[in-house]
Structures are given as structure tokens and as C-alpha cells.
Amino acid sequence: DGGITQSPKYLFRKEGQNVTLSCEQNLNHDAMYWYRQDPGQGLRLIYYSQIVNDFQKGDIAEGYSVSREKKESFPLTVTSAQKNPTAFYLCASSAKVGSTEAFFGQGTRLTVV
Amino acid sequence: EDKVVQSPLSLVVHEGDTVTLNCSYEVTNFRSLLWYKQEKKAPTFLFMLTSSGIEKKSGRLGSILDKKELSSILNITATQTGDSAIYLCAVDGSSNTGKLIFGQGTTLQVKP
């Protein structure tokens, strides 16, 4: 079945560690996005990519990094520079630039221990 | 700065009630407004609205956009416990990037 797969579902990070969240889609979508969700704050955009080998910062990019080496994959690295990384992370994709119906993965819950 | 505001932030009703959720926005280049339902994990798409005054309906759910008032409402009639979820409103105010600006969400709890 077509869709977006995020892994892992749960992730624990120690202080000072970098961790990478995976996002894979087999929908042949051009655009992919990473959002962070905190209670009472809705979804905030971290990074987005409109095409392979290109990505732009969203509203809260500090402490995060991404890559888009393949159309299907858009991994997010949460670096040690992100001071408050505990949150629910959602990856999304849309068919093309300007197509605004986004499809979401099941999310990764990251906790700092 | 572009922003989307939803109200109320949370709501508790009983089965059979009708609820109205609100979404207001301030964006530079409005293209569309979307409603999503988030039950546990992934938000699922409900509606996309681009034109004022035209109601979109799906079963007991309906939504309408008012571009003059820069707002949208989502109505749910004859609510059921399965309607309990976070309802997210998002606006595409981008220049063709597909970036969505999300509101805080409304948490709806429907009691039996």
C-alpha cells in the first residue's frame, strides 16, 4: 500500500546525542515536510523539501538538519544543539509543489532521558 | 507574521450534540484552508476550502470558508464518541511551496 512510513515510533535520546528520524514515502511525491507537535501549540514546520537535493528551513529549524538525497526519503537529525527536543515529530508529503493536501506519517515520539 | 488561530482549544460534549469549531487566519497570500482530524498519530485529511460560501460536506461533517471574515468553521452534527480527536486547521499562504501554517488545534471529547 502507498503511504508514508516513519521510524522509529518511539525514540529516547541522551543529553548531547544526535539522533536521526526516518521518513520514507512511496507515493512518488515531490514535496516532503517535517513538523514538530507540542501540546497546545499545533504543528510547527521544521524543514521542507520541494525536490531532491534541495531543502529549506521552516519556522523552527535551529538544532535540526535534514537531507534529501532520494525522492522517497527525507530523514531528520535532531542535534545536540536542539535544547528542548522532547516532542512528537510528524513527517508529511504532498504530490507536487503547490499541491496543498499533505499526507502524514504516524509520527515519532522523541524523549530526552 | 502569518498565523492561524483556532477556538475553542478544547471542548467536551455528549453524544448527539452538534459542535462548531472555529479557525481564523492572517496570511499574506491565501491559497487554501485545510481541516485535518488527528485521533492518535497521523492527521487525516478532511476538507480543503478555496472558495468563500461553498460548504463542503462529508457525512455529519461540514465546513465553510468566509474569505471576507478570514475564517472557517467546521460543523459536526449528531456527534459520536468516534469523533473524539484533535481537529487541526491549516492554511496555505505560501508562494507555491505547499507550506502549511497550522493552528493550535481543538481537542474535542465526545462523552457517551
PDB file of C-alpha atoms in Angstrom:
ATOM      1  CA  ASP A   1       0.000   0.000   0.000  1.00  0.00           C
ATOM      2  CA  GLY A   2       1.172   3.542  -0.697  1.00  0.00           C
ATOM      3  CA  GLY A   3       1.943   5.757   2.225  1.00  0.00           C
ATOM      4  CA  ILE A   4       4.444   7.439   4.475  1.00  0.00           C
ATOM      5  CA  THR A   5       6.443   5.439   6.978  1.00  0.00           C
ATOM      6  CA  GLN A   6       8.180   6.976   9.929  1.00  0.00           C
ATOM      7  CA  SER A   7      10.543   5.110  12.203  1.00  0.00           C
ATOM      8  CA  PRO A   8      11.050   4.527  14.982  1.00  0.00           C
ATOM      9  CA  LYS A   9       7.710   5.160  16.702  1.00  0.00           C
ATOM     10  CA  TYR A  10       9.456   5.921  19.979  1.00  0.00           C
ATOM     11  CA  LEU A  11      12.979   7.210  20.476  1.00  0.00           C
ATOM     12  CA  PHE A  12      14.951   8.072  23.552  1.00  0.00           C
ATOM     13  CA  ARG A  13      17.910  10.396  23.410  1.00  0.00           C
ATOM     14  CA  LYS A  14      20.562  11.094  25.957  1.00  0.00           C
ATOM     15  CA  GLU A  15      21.816  14.592  26.529  1.00  0.00           C
ATOM     16  CA  GLY A  16      24.431  15.560  23.933  1.00  0.00           C
ATOM     17  CA  GLN A  17      23.478  12.896  21.410  1.00  0.00           C
ATOM     18  CA  ASN A  18      22.404  13.346  17.824  1.00  0.00           C
ATOM     19  CA  VAL A  19      19.524  11.167  16.682  1.00  0.00           C
ATOM     20  CA  THR A  20      18.023  10.618  13.239  1.00  0.00           C
ATOM     21  CA  LEU A  21      14.345  10.124  12.497  1.00  0.00           C
ATOM     22  CA  SER A  22      13.464   8.273   9.327  1.00  0.00           C
ATOM     23  CA  CYS A  23      10.732   9.211   6.852  1.00  0.00           C
ATOM     24  CA  GLU A  24      10.074   7.223   3.690  1.00  0.00           C
ATOM     25  CA  GLN A  25       7.244   7.636   1.190  1.00  0.00           C
ATOM     26  CA  ASN A  26       6.231   5.526  -1.782  1.00  0.00           C
ATOM     27  CA  LEU A  27       3.629   7.951  -3.094  1.00  0.00           C
ATOM     28  CA  ASN A  28       6.007   9.448  -5.671  1.00  0.00           C
ATOM     29  CA  HIS A  29       5.503  12.839  -4.023  1.00  0.00           C
ATOM     30  CA  ASP A  30       7.892  15.669  -4.797  1.00  0.00           C
ATOM     31  CA  ALA A  31       7.431  17.695  -1.621  1.00  0.00           C
ATOM     32  CA  MET A  32       8.200  16.488   1.891  1.00  0.00           C
ATOM     33  CA  TYR A  33       7.938  18.224   5.258  1.00  0.00           C
ATOM     34  CA  TRP A  34       8.908  17.808   8.891  1.00  0.00           C
ATOM     35  CA  TYR A  35       6.699  19.183  11.664  1.00  0.00           C
ATOM     36  CA  ARG A  36       7.053  19.243  15.394  1.00  0.00           C
ATOM     37  CA  GLN A  37       3.965  18.972  17.617  1.00  0.00           C
ATOM     38  CA  ASP A  38       3.943  20.115  21.226  1.00  0.00           C
ATOM     39  CA  PRO A  39       0.853  20.119  23.435  1.00  0.00           C
ATOM     40  CA  GLY A  40      -1.261  23.226  22.876  1.00  0.00           C
ATOM     41  CA  GLN A  41       0.924  24.515  20.057  1.00  0.00           C
ATOM     42  CA  GLY A  42      -0.296  22.706  16.996  1.00  0.00           C
ATOM     43  CA  LEU A  43       2.203  21.755  14.288  1.00  0.00           C
ATOM     44  CA  ARG A  44       5.273  23.852  13.586  1.00  0.00           C
ATOM     45  CA  LEU A  45       7.326  23.478  10.419  1.00  0.00           C
ATOM     46  CA  ILE A  46      10.968  22.473  10.872  1.00  0.00           C
ATOM     47  CA  TYR A  47      12.196  21.872   7.314  1.00  0.00           C
ATOM     48  CA  TYR A  48      10.685  21.200   3.929  1.00  0.00           C
ATOM     49  CA  SER A  49      11.923  19.971   0.579  1.00  0.00           C
ATOM     50  CA  GLN A  50      10.357  20.584  -2.793  1.00  0.00           C
ATOM     51  CA  ILE A  51      12.742  18.458  -4.823  1.00  0.00           C
ATOM     52  CA  VAL A  52      15.648  16.066  -4.444  1.00  0.00           C
ATOM     53  CA  ASN A  53      18.884  17.664  -3.222  1.00  0.00           C
ATOM     54  CA  ASP A  54      17.091  20.822  -2.152  1.00  0.00           C
ATOM     55  CA  PHE A  55      15.506  21.831   1.162  1.00  0.00           C
ATOM     56  CA  GLN A  56      14.569  24.991   3.048  1.00  0.00           C
ATOM     57  CA  LYS A  57      14.315  25.961   6.682  1.00  0.00           C
ATOM     58  CA  GLY A  58      10.911  26.246   8.237  1.00  0.00           C
ATOM     59  CA  ASP A  59       9.946  28.274  11.269  1.00  0.00           C
ATOM     60  CA  ILE A  60      11.922  26.343  13.897  1.00  0.00           C
ATOM     61  CA  ALA A  61      14.956  24.880  12.078  1.00  0.00           C
ATOM     62  CA  GLU A  62      17.564  25.640  14.729  1.00  0.00           C
ATOM     63  CA  GLY A  63      19.078  22.471  16.169  1.00  0.00           C
ATOM     64  CA  TYR A  64      17.829  20.291  13.306  1.00  0.00           C
ATOM     65  CA  SER A  65      19.273  19.141   9.992  1.00  0.00           C
ATOM     66  CA  VAL A  66      17.862  17.245   7.009  1.00  0.00           C
ATOM     67  CA  SER A  67      18.936  15.705   3.727  1.00  0.00           C
ATOM     68  CA  ARG A  68      17.064  14.794   0.549  1.00  0.00           C
ATOM     69  CA  GLU A  69      19.316  12.510  -1.430  1.00  0.00           C
ATOM     70  CA  LYS A  70      16.435  10.416  -2.749  1.00  0.00           C
ATOM     71  CA  LYS A  71      12.898  11.382  -3.662  1.00  0.00           C
ATOM     72  CA  GLU A  72      11.487   8.768  -1.295  1.00  0.00           C
ATOM     73  CA  SER A  73      13.469   9.694   1.784  1.00  0.00           C
ATOM     74  CA  PHE A  74      13.695  12.798   3.996  1.00  0.00           C
ATOM     75  CA  PRO A  75      15.492  11.971   7.271  1.00  0.00           C
ATOM     76  CA  LEU A  76      15.589  14.473  10.123  1.00  0.00           C
ATOM     77  CA  THR A  77      18.533  14.700  12.513  1.00  0.00           C
ATOM     78  CA  VAL A  78      17.927  16.213  15.915  1.00  0.00           C
ATOM     79  CA  THR A  79      21.304  17.541  17.002  1.00  0.00           C
ATOM     80  CA  SER A  80      22.652  18.227  20.460  1.00  0.00           C
ATOM     81  CA  ALA A  81      22.130  21.925  19.706  1.00  0.00           C
ATOM     82  CA  GLN A  82      18.369  21.453  20.000  1.00  0.00           C
ATOM     83  CA  LYS A  83      17.829  22.297  23.650  1.00  0.00           C
ATOM     84  CA  ASN A  84      14.281  21.048  24.038  1.00  0.00           C
ATOM     85  CA  PRO A  85      13.853  18.131  21.637  1.00  0.00           C
ATOM     86  CA  THR A  86      11.185  16.199  23.523  1.00  0.00           C
ATOM     87  CA  ALA A  87       8.170  16.306  21.205  1.00  0.00           C
ATOM     88  CA  PHE A  88       6.098  14.427  18.662  1.00  0.00           C
ATOM     89  CA  TYR A  89       7.581  14.644  15.161  1.00  0.00           C
ATOM     90  CA  LEU A  90       5.441  14.290  12.058  1.00  0.00           C
ATOM     91  CA  CYS A  91       6.641  13.831   8.502  1.00  0.00           C
ATOM     92  CA  ALA A  92       4.361  14.725   5.592  1.00  0.00           C
ATOM     93  CA  SER A  93       4.416  14.763   1.829  1.00  0.00           C
ATOM     94  CA  SER A  94       2.403  16.326  -0.959  1.00  0.00           C
ATOM     95  CA  ALA A  95       2.192  15.432  -4.609  1.00  0.00           C
ATOM     96  CA  LYS A  96       3.798  18.485  -6.083  1.00  0.00           C
ATOM     97  CA  VAL A  97       4.871  22.000  -5.364  1.00  0.00           C
ATOM     98  CA  GLY A  98       1.725  23.993  -4.708  1.00  0.00           C
ATOM     99  CA  SER A  99      -0.408  20.929  -4.075  1.00  0.00           C
ATOM    100  CA  THR A 100      -1.545  21.544  -0.581  1.00  0.00           C
ATOM    101  CA  GLU A 101      -3.175  18.344   0.596  1.00  0.00           C
ATOM    102  CA  ALA A 102      -0.480  16.818   2.751  1.00  0.00           C
ATOM    103  CA  PHE A 103      -0.353  13.173   3.791  1.00  0.00           C
ATOM    104  CA  PHE A 104       1.153  12.399   7.166  1.00  0.00           C
ATOM    105  CA  GLY A 105       3.162   9.572   8.656  1.00  0.00           C
ATOM    106  CA  GLN A 106       2.335   8.030  12.019  1.00  0.00           C
ATOM    107  CA  GLY A 107       4.884  10.128  13.848  1.00  0.00           C
ATOM    108  CA  THR A 108       7.890   9.592  16.106  1.00  0.00           C
ATOM    109  CA  ARG A 109       7.771  10.462  19.775  1.00  0.00           C
ATOM    110  CA  LEU A 110      11.206  11.620  20.917  1.00  0.00           C
ATOM    111  CA  THR A 111      12.053  11.817  24.605  1.00  0.00           C
ATOM    112  CA  VAL A 112      15.238  13.087  26.176  1.00  0.00           C
ATOM    113  CA  VAL A 113      16.411  10.968  29.103  1.00  0.00           C
TER     114      VAL A 113
ATOM    115  CA  GLU B   1       3.697  37.284  10.569  1.00  0.00           C
ATOM    116  CA  ASP B   2       1.287  34.720   9.185  1.00  0.00           C
ATOM    117  CA  LYS B   3      -0.810  32.972  11.807  1.00  0.00           C
ATOM    118  CA  VAL B   4      -3.768  30.675  12.274  1.00  0.00           C
ATOM    119  CA  VAL B   5      -5.862  30.663  15.451  1.00  0.00           C
ATOM    120  CA  GLN B   6      -8.394  28.025  16.423  1.00  0.00           C
ATOM    121  CA  SER B   7     -11.102  28.185  19.032  1.00  0.00           C
ATOM    122  CA  PRO B   8     -12.029  26.774  21.360  1.00  0.00           C
ATOM    123  CA  LEU B   9      -8.845  24.958  22.333  1.00  0.00           C
ATOM    124  CA  SER B  10     -10.850  22.184  23.926  1.00  0.00           C
ATOM    125  CA  LEU B  11     -14.457  21.119  24.043  1.00  0.00           C
ATOM    126  CA  VAL B  12     -16.417  18.414  25.861  1.00  0.00           C
ATOM    127  CA  VAL B  13     -19.857  17.418  24.574  1.00  0.00           C
ATOM    128  CA  HIS B  14     -22.232  14.471  24.793  1.00  0.00           C
ATOM    129  CA  GLU B  15     -23.190  12.131  22.026  1.00  0.00           C
ATOM    130  CA  GLY B  16     -25.805  13.622  19.762  1.00  0.00           C
ATOM    131  CA  ASP B  17     -24.716  17.218  20.300  1.00  0.00           C
ATOM    132  CA  THR B  18     -23.760  19.486  17.431  1.00  0.00           C
ATOM    133  CA  VAL B  19     -20.424  21.285  17.634  1.00  0.00           C
ATOM    134  CA  THR B  20     -18.871  24.168  15.732  1.00  0.00           C
ATOM    135  CA  LEU B  21     -15.126  24.619  15.608  1.00  0.00           C
ATOM    136  CA  ASN B  22     -13.612  27.909  14.512  1.00  0.00           C
ATOM    137  CA  CYS B  23     -10.498  28.824  12.602  1.00  0.00           C
ATOM    138  CA  SER B  24      -9.318  32.338  11.798  1.00  0.00           C
ATOM    139  CA  TYR B  25      -6.243  33.302   9.835  1.00  0.00           C
ATOM    140  CA  GLU B  26      -3.968  36.145   8.859  1.00  0.00           C
ATOM    141  CA  VAL B  27      -1.757  35.284   5.916  1.00  0.00           C
ATOM    142  CA  THR B  28      -0.209  37.292   3.146  1.00  0.00           C
ATOM    143  CA  ASN B  29      -1.095  35.136   0.155  1.00  0.00           C
ATOM    144  CA  PHE B  30      -4.085  32.937   0.945  1.00  0.00           C
ATOM    145  CA  ARG B  31      -4.387  29.911  -1.335  1.00  0.00           C
ATOM    146  CA  SER B  32      -6.426  27.378   0.630  1.00  0.00           C
ATOM    147  CA  LEU B  33      -7.567  26.286   4.085  1.00  0.00           C
ATOM    148  CA  LEU B  34      -7.491  22.683   5.189  1.00  0.00           C
ATOM    149  CA  TRP B  35      -9.045  20.735   8.041  1.00  0.00           C
ATOM    150  CA  TYR B  36      -7.441  17.597   9.474  1.00  0.00           C
ATOM    151  CA  LYS B  37      -8.559  15.126  12.146  1.00  0.00           C
ATOM    152  CA  GLN B  38      -5.886  13.678  14.423  1.00  0.00           C
ATOM    153  CA  GLU B  39      -7.026  10.755  16.545  1.00  0.00           C
ATOM    154  CA  LYS B  40      -3.853   9.177  17.786  1.00  0.00           C
ATOM    155  CA  LYS B  41      -0.977   9.648  15.441  1.00  0.00           C
ATOM    156  CA  ALA B  42      -1.203  10.795  11.837  1.00  0.00           C
ATOM    157  CA  PRO B  43      -3.548  13.658  10.980  1.00  0.00           C
ATOM    158  CA  THR B  44      -6.021  12.603   8.311  1.00  0.00           C
ATOM    159  CA  PHE B  45      -7.363  14.975   5.708  1.00  0.00           C
ATOM    160  CA  LEU B  46     -10.963  16.158   5.973  1.00  0.00           C
ATOM    161  CA  PHE B  47     -11.531  19.153   3.703  1.00  0.00           C
ATOM    162  CA  MET B  48      -9.759  21.684   1.548  1.00  0.00           C
ATOM    163  CA  LEU B  49     -11.513  25.019   1.013  1.00  0.00           C
ATOM    164  CA  THR B  50     -10.559  27.643  -1.525  1.00  0.00           C
ATOM    165  CA  SER B  51     -13.796  29.498  -2.294  1.00  0.00           C
ATOM    166  CA  SER B  52     -15.972  31.512   0.055  1.00  0.00           C
ATOM    167  CA  GLY B  53     -19.502  30.445   0.855  1.00  0.00           C
ATOM    168  CA  ILE B  54     -19.394  26.956  -0.608  1.00  0.00           C
ATOM    169  CA  GLU B  55     -19.966  24.312   2.046  1.00  0.00           C
ATOM    170  CA  LYS B  56     -18.111  21.055   1.767  1.00  0.00           C
ATOM    171  CA  LYS B  57     -19.781  18.092   3.415  1.00  0.00           C
ATOM    172  CA  SER B  58     -18.832  14.570   4.276  1.00  0.00           C
ATOM    173  CA  GLY B  59     -21.477  12.707   6.236  1.00  0.00           C
ATOM    174  CA  ARG B  60     -22.021  14.511   9.519  1.00  0.00           C
ATOM    175  CA  LEU B  61     -19.115  16.879   8.961  1.00  0.00           C
ATOM    176  CA  GLY B  62     -19.336  20.124   7.059  1.00  0.00           C
ATOM    177  CA  SER B  63     -17.076  23.098   6.585  1.00  0.00           C
ATOM    178  CA  ILE B  64     -17.335  26.531   5.031  1.00  0.00           C
ATOM    179  CA  LEU B  65     -14.899  29.327   4.316  1.00  0.00           C
ATOM    180  CA  ASP B  66     -15.531  33.058   4.712  1.00  0.00           C
ATOM    181  CA  LYS B  67     -12.744  34.959   2.995  1.00  0.00           C
ATOM    182  CA  LYS B  68     -14.227  38.291   3.987  1.00  0.00           C
ATOM    183  CA  GLU B  69     -14.021  37.378   7.657  1.00  0.00           C
ATOM    184  CA  LEU B  70     -10.769  35.427   7.163  1.00  0.00           C
ATOM    185  CA  SER B  71     -12.249  32.423   8.886  1.00  0.00           C
ATOM    186  CA  SER B  72     -13.693  28.968   8.544  1.00  0.00           C
ATOM    187  CA  ILE B  73     -15.948  26.777  10.633  1.00  0.00           C
ATOM    188  CA  LEU B  74     -16.137  23.012  10.938  1.00  0.00           C
ATOM    189  CA  ASN B  75     -19.513  21.646  11.994  1.00  0.00           C
ATOM    190  CA  ILE B  76     -20.112  18.172  13.329  1.00  0.00           C
ATOM    191  CA  THR B  77     -23.726  17.155  13.789  1.00  0.00           C
ATOM    192  CA  ALA B  78     -25.041  14.258  15.889  1.00  0.00           C
ATOM    193  CA  THR B  79     -21.610  13.721  17.417  1.00  0.00           C
ATOM    194  CA  GLN B  80     -20.390  10.221  18.271  1.00  0.00           C
ATOM    195  CA  THR B  81     -17.617   9.048  20.590  1.00  0.00           C
ATOM    196  CA  GLY B  82     -15.572   8.257  17.498  1.00  0.00           C
ATOM    197  CA  ASP B  83     -15.460  11.959  16.701  1.00  0.00           C
ATOM    198  CA  SER B  84     -13.206  12.496  19.723  1.00  0.00           C
ATOM    199  CA  ALA B  85      -9.942  13.826  18.322  1.00  0.00           C
ATOM    200  CA  ILE B  86      -7.820  16.895  17.793  1.00  0.00           C
ATOM    201  CA  TYR B  87      -9.086  18.934  14.846  1.00  0.00           C
ATOM    202  CA  LEU B  88      -6.389  20.889  13.076  1.00  0.00           C
ATOM    203  CA  CYS B  89      -6.882  23.847  10.789  1.00  0.00           C
ATOM    204  CA  ALA B  90      -4.099  24.774   8.370  1.00  0.00           C
ATOM    205  CA  VAL B  91      -3.698  27.498   5.800  1.00  0.00           C
ATOM    206  CA  ASP B  92      -1.561  27.530   2.704  1.00  0.00           C
ATOM    207  CA  GLY B  93      -0.327  31.100   2.493  1.00  0.00           C
ATOM    208  CA  SER B  94       2.787  30.249   0.535  1.00  0.00           C
ATOM    209  CA  SER B  95       4.141  31.195  -2.830  1.00  0.00           C
ATOM    210  CA  ASN B  96       3.724  27.783  -4.364  1.00  0.00           C
ATOM    211  CA  THR B  97       5.744  25.847  -1.806  1.00  0.00           C
ATOM    212  CA  GLY B  98       2.832  23.996  -0.241  1.00  0.00           C
ATOM    213  CA  LYS B  99       3.908  25.168   3.215  1.00  0.00           C
ATOM    214  CA  LEU B 100       1.051  24.935   5.666  1.00  0.00           C
ATOM    215  CA  ILE B 101       0.588  27.126   8.733  1.00  0.00           C
ATOM    216  CA  PHE B 102      -1.232  25.206  11.439  1.00  0.00           C
ATOM    217  CA  GLY B 103      -3.431  26.439  14.243  1.00  0.00           C
ATOM    218  CA  GLN B 104      -3.105  25.102  17.783  1.00  0.00           C
ATOM    219  CA  GLY B 105      -5.827  22.561  17.242  1.00  0.00           C
ATOM    220  CA  THR B 106      -9.146  21.988  19.013  1.00  0.00           C
ATOM    221  CA  THR B 107      -9.354  18.920  21.230  1.00  0.00           C
ATOM    222  CA  LEU B 108     -12.867  17.514  21.092  1.00  0.00           C
ATOM    223  CA  GLN B 109     -14.069  14.924  23.580  1.00  0.00           C
ATOM    224  CA  VAL B 110     -17.452  13.312  22.991  1.00  0.00           C
ATOM    225  CA  LYS B 111     -18.869  11.544  26.045  1.00  0.00           C
ATOM    226  CA  PRO B 112     -21.371   8.690  25.780  1.00  0.00           C
TER     227      PRO B 112
END
